[in-house]
Every structure is written in structure tokens, then in C-alpha cells.
Amino acid sequence: MPPPLVRLRLAPHGALPRRIDGVWWPYSRDLLTQLPKMLAALPRAWGDITGVTVDAAAWSAAPGRMFVANQVVRLHKAPASPHAPDRVVLLSPGLGRWDLQVIPPEATKEAAALLTATALDDGRPGAGGEARLPAPTAAAGPRGRVGPAGRGTHAPRW
């Protein structure tokens, strides 16, 4: 059986700081299942993620801590900020903070592609900000394969 896939696209590395460091499109709102796969797909340069903050209302129940890849990851659930909706914040001691925009699991492939392009496009004014779905989307199971899970995965566009 092939390893589980993760839908994650990171922003191009640049000299200027960004508001969004990447886009994550989980298959469900089950944080206990989806988060370990996403963390495993992050670049090694991001170090060991020890803290994750998520929108409390957007995810299923989860404990305050998880054991992921032989280390403890503290989960912080907070109300979504009106300035940073649908965001997951990752913390790595001594290395930094990374903000990932979360595409709703039920988004269509087309909506996910639009949100990703909007959030990560460096060529447009205002790029690197949050993108929102233009309208509610119909339920669409897992679509579009991005890349195998595993640290250092650079996922292509879906």
C-alpha cells in the first residue's frame, strides 16, 4: 500500500517576509488524523514543530498534546481571527513560526487551485495574503494527489 498523500504547497522561498507560508488542504476536519501527515511533509529546515495553533471551531475534538514522529506537539485551539481565518500556525523553537492557510476539506479541486494561487502568487499586488472561497462548495471527497508524505516533500500544484 502506498504511503498516505498530503495536499500541501509551500510558498516560494524569498527574502521578503510573507503572511502565508503555505497552503494545506486536509482531507477531513479530523485533526488527529490529518495533522501528523501534514507535519511529516514539512521541510527539514523548518525543524521540529512543537506547537500548533488551530481554529477551535474548524476542527474535531483533539487533546492538548499529540505524540507525532517521536515528539510531543502541543495543540492550541483558539477562536479564528477575523484577520487570519482558516489558518494553522506552526511553531518551531529557535527556528520560527509558519502560517499555513487551510483550504476546507470539502472544497472542489477548482476552488482549492484558486485559493492556492491567490494565497501564494508573488507576482500580484497583495499576494501572500489570505484567500477565501467565493461561495460554499459542494462536498467533494479527497481529490487531487499532491505528493507522498515525508519530510522534504515539495508538492506540485493540484
Short mmCIF file of C-alpha atoms in Angstrom, two decimals:
data_model
loop_
_atom_site.label_atom_id
_atom_site.label_comp_id
_atom_site.label_asym_id
_atom_site.label_seq_id
_atom_site.Cartn_x
_atom_site.Cartn_y
_atom_site.Cartn_z
CA MET A 1 0.00 0.00 0.00
CA PRO A 2 1.47 3.41 -0.94
CA PRO A 3 2.10 5.94 1.82
CA PRO A 4 -0.75 8.38 2.54
CA LEU A 5 -0.69 11.55 0.49
CA VAL A 6 -0.81 15.07 1.81
CA ARG A 7 -2.04 18.14 -0.06
CA LEU A 8 0.44 20.83 0.93
CA ARG A 9 2.02 23.58 -1.10
CA LEU A 10 4.65 25.88 0.36
CA ALA A 11 5.33 29.43 -0.74
CA PRO A 12 8.48 30.05 -2.75
CA HIS A 13 11.41 30.94 -0.53
CA GLY A 14 12.20 34.64 -0.78
CA ALA A 15 13.94 37.45 1.03
CA LEU A 16 10.71 39.23 2.00
CA PRO A 17 8.53 38.00 4.85
CA ARG A 18 5.12 36.62 3.92
CA ARG A 19 1.81 36.47 5.75
CA ILE A 20 1.19 32.96 4.40
CA ASP A 21 3.98 30.39 4.22
CA GLY A 22 1.93 27.73 2.52
CA VAL A 23 -1.45 26.19 1.84
CA TRP A 24 -2.75 22.96 3.32
CA TRP A 25 -5.81 21.13 2.00
CA PRO A 26 -6.64 18.38 4.50
CA TYR A 27 -8.94 15.50 3.56
CA SER A 28 -11.10 15.96 6.67
CA ARG A 29 -11.52 18.02 9.85
CA ASP A 30 -10.12 15.16 11.94
CA LEU A 31 -7.06 16.87 13.39
CA LEU A 32 -5.71 13.68 14.99
CA THR A 33 -5.52 12.02 11.57
CA GLN A 34 -4.61 14.95 9.33
CA LEU A 35 -2.05 16.88 11.40
CA PRO A 36 0.62 14.16 11.73
CA LYS A 37 0.61 13.61 7.95
CA MET A 38 0.99 17.32 7.27
CA LEU A 39 3.78 17.73 9.83
CA ALA A 40 5.64 14.80 8.28
CA ALA A 41 5.53 16.54 4.88
CA LEU A 42 7.21 19.76 6.06
CA PRO A 43 10.78 20.59 5.00
CA ARG A 44 13.53 19.57 7.41
CA ALA A 45 14.67 23.20 7.54
CA TRP A 46 11.51 24.04 9.50
CA GLY A 47 12.82 21.90 12.34
CA ASP A 48 10.69 20.04 14.84
CA ILE A 49 7.28 21.62 15.18
CA THR A 50 6.39 21.60 18.88
CA GLY A 51 3.36 23.89 18.87
CA VAL A 52 0.35 24.12 16.58
CA THR A 53 -2.48 26.64 16.86
CA VAL A 54 -5.74 25.96 15.04
CA ASP A 55 -9.21 27.50 14.82
CA ALA A 56 -11.15 25.82 17.62
CA ALA A 57 -14.43 25.78 15.70
CA ALA A 58 -12.98 24.36 12.47
CA TRP A 59 -11.55 21.07 13.76
CA SER A 60 -12.81 17.98 15.52
CA ALA A 61 -12.02 17.49 19.17
CA ALA A 62 -8.39 16.96 19.91
CA PRO A 63 -6.28 16.63 23.07
CA GLY A 64 -3.98 19.39 24.22
CA ARG A 65 -0.97 17.32 23.12
CA MET A 66 -0.17 14.73 20.48
CA PHE A 67 2.76 12.43 20.04
CA VAL A 68 3.98 12.90 16.45
CA ALA A 69 7.19 11.46 14.99
CA ASN A 70 8.61 10.61 18.41
CA GLN A 71 7.96 14.03 19.91
CA VAL A 72 5.23 15.89 21.75
CA VAL A 73 3.33 18.55 19.81
CA ARG A 74 1.21 20.94 21.86
CA LEU A 75 -2.13 21.82 20.29
CA HIS A 76 -3.62 25.22 20.96
CA LYS A 77 -7.21 25.83 19.94
CA ALA A 78 -8.16 29.47 19.65
CA PRO A 79 -11.03 31.39 18.08
CA ALA A 80 -10.37 32.29 14.46
CA SER A 81 -9.07 35.79 13.95
CA PRO A 82 -11.06 37.93 11.51
CA HIS A 83 -7.68 38.94 10.05
CA ALA A 84 -6.43 35.35 9.71
CA PRO A 85 -9.32 32.98 9.04
CA ASP A 86 -8.72 29.34 8.19
CA ARG A 87 -5.12 29.35 9.38
CA VAL A 88 -2.85 26.89 11.15
CA VAL A 89 0.17 28.34 12.94
CA LEU A 90 3.24 26.12 13.39
CA LEU A 91 5.97 26.89 15.93
CA SER A 92 9.49 25.51 15.98
CA PRO A 93 11.65 26.63 18.94
CA GLY A 94 14.62 28.65 17.81
CA LEU A 95 13.67 28.45 14.12
CA GLY A 96 10.43 30.34 13.75
CA ARG A 97 6.77 30.46 13.03
CA TRP A 98 5.00 29.38 9.86
CA ASP A 99 1.42 30.20 8.93
CA LEU A 100 -0.47 27.87 6.61
CA GLN A 101 -3.81 28.75 5.08
CA VAL A 102 -6.23 25.84 5.35
CA ILE A 103 -8.45 25.06 2.41
CA PRO A 104 -11.70 23.47 3.61
CA PRO A 105 -11.68 19.70 3.04
CA GLU A 106 -14.97 19.92 1.17
CA ALA A 107 -13.59 22.39 -1.40
CA THR A 108 -13.59 21.33 -5.02
CA LYS A 109 -10.31 20.86 -6.85
CA GLU A 110 -11.01 24.06 -8.80
CA ALA A 111 -11.71 26.11 -5.67
CA ALA A 112 -8.58 24.73 -4.00
CA ALA A 113 -6.47 25.67 -7.01
CA LEU A 114 -7.88 29.21 -6.98
CA LEU A 115 -7.31 29.65 -3.25
CA THR A 116 -3.77 28.32 -3.56
CA ALA A 117 -2.90 30.59 -6.47
CA THR A 118 -4.33 33.61 -4.67
CA ALA A 119 -2.54 32.90 -1.40
CA LEU A 120 0.88 32.06 -2.86
CA ASP A 121 1.21 34.15 -6.02
CA ASP A 122 4.14 36.53 -5.58
CA GLY A 123 3.55 38.28 -8.89
CA ARG A 124 0.39 40.12 -7.92
CA PRO A 125 -0.12 43.08 -5.62
CA GLY A 126 -1.42 41.93 -2.26
CA ALA A 127 -0.17 38.39 -2.78
CA GLY A 128 0.81 36.31 0.16
CA GLY A 129 -2.43 37.08 1.92
CA GLU A 130 -5.46 35.04 2.73
CA ALA A 131 -7.82 33.91 0.06
CA ARG A 132 -11.41 32.91 0.69
CA LEU A 133 -13.77 30.69 -1.18
CA PRO A 134 -16.09 32.77 -3.37
CA ALA A 135 -19.11 30.67 -2.36
CA PRO A 136 -19.83 27.47 -0.47
CA THR A 137 -18.74 24.42 -2.40
CA ALA A 138 -20.33 21.06 -2.80
CA ALA A 139 -18.88 18.16 -0.88
CA ALA A 140 -16.04 16.66 -2.85
CA GLY A 141 -14.12 13.80 -1.34
CA PRO A 142 -10.35 13.63 -1.47
CA ARG A 143 -9.31 14.89 -4.88
CA GLY A 144 -6.02 15.64 -6.47
CA ARG A 145 -2.86 13.96 -5.33
CA VAL A 146 -0.02 16.21 -4.42
CA GLY A 147 2.89 14.15 -3.24
CA PRO A 148 3.89 11.43 -0.86
CA ALA A 149 4.09 12.27 2.80
CA GLY A 150 7.57 12.57 4.17
CA ARG A 151 9.75 15.42 5.28
CA GLY A 152 11.16 17.45 2.45
CA THR A 153 8.21 16.83 0.12
CA HIS A 154 7.68 19.67 -2.30
CA ALA A 155 4.16 19.33 -3.56
CA PRO A 156 3.22 20.39 -7.08
CA ARG A 157 0.01 22.25 -7.83
CA TRP A 158 -3.08 20.09 -7.65
#
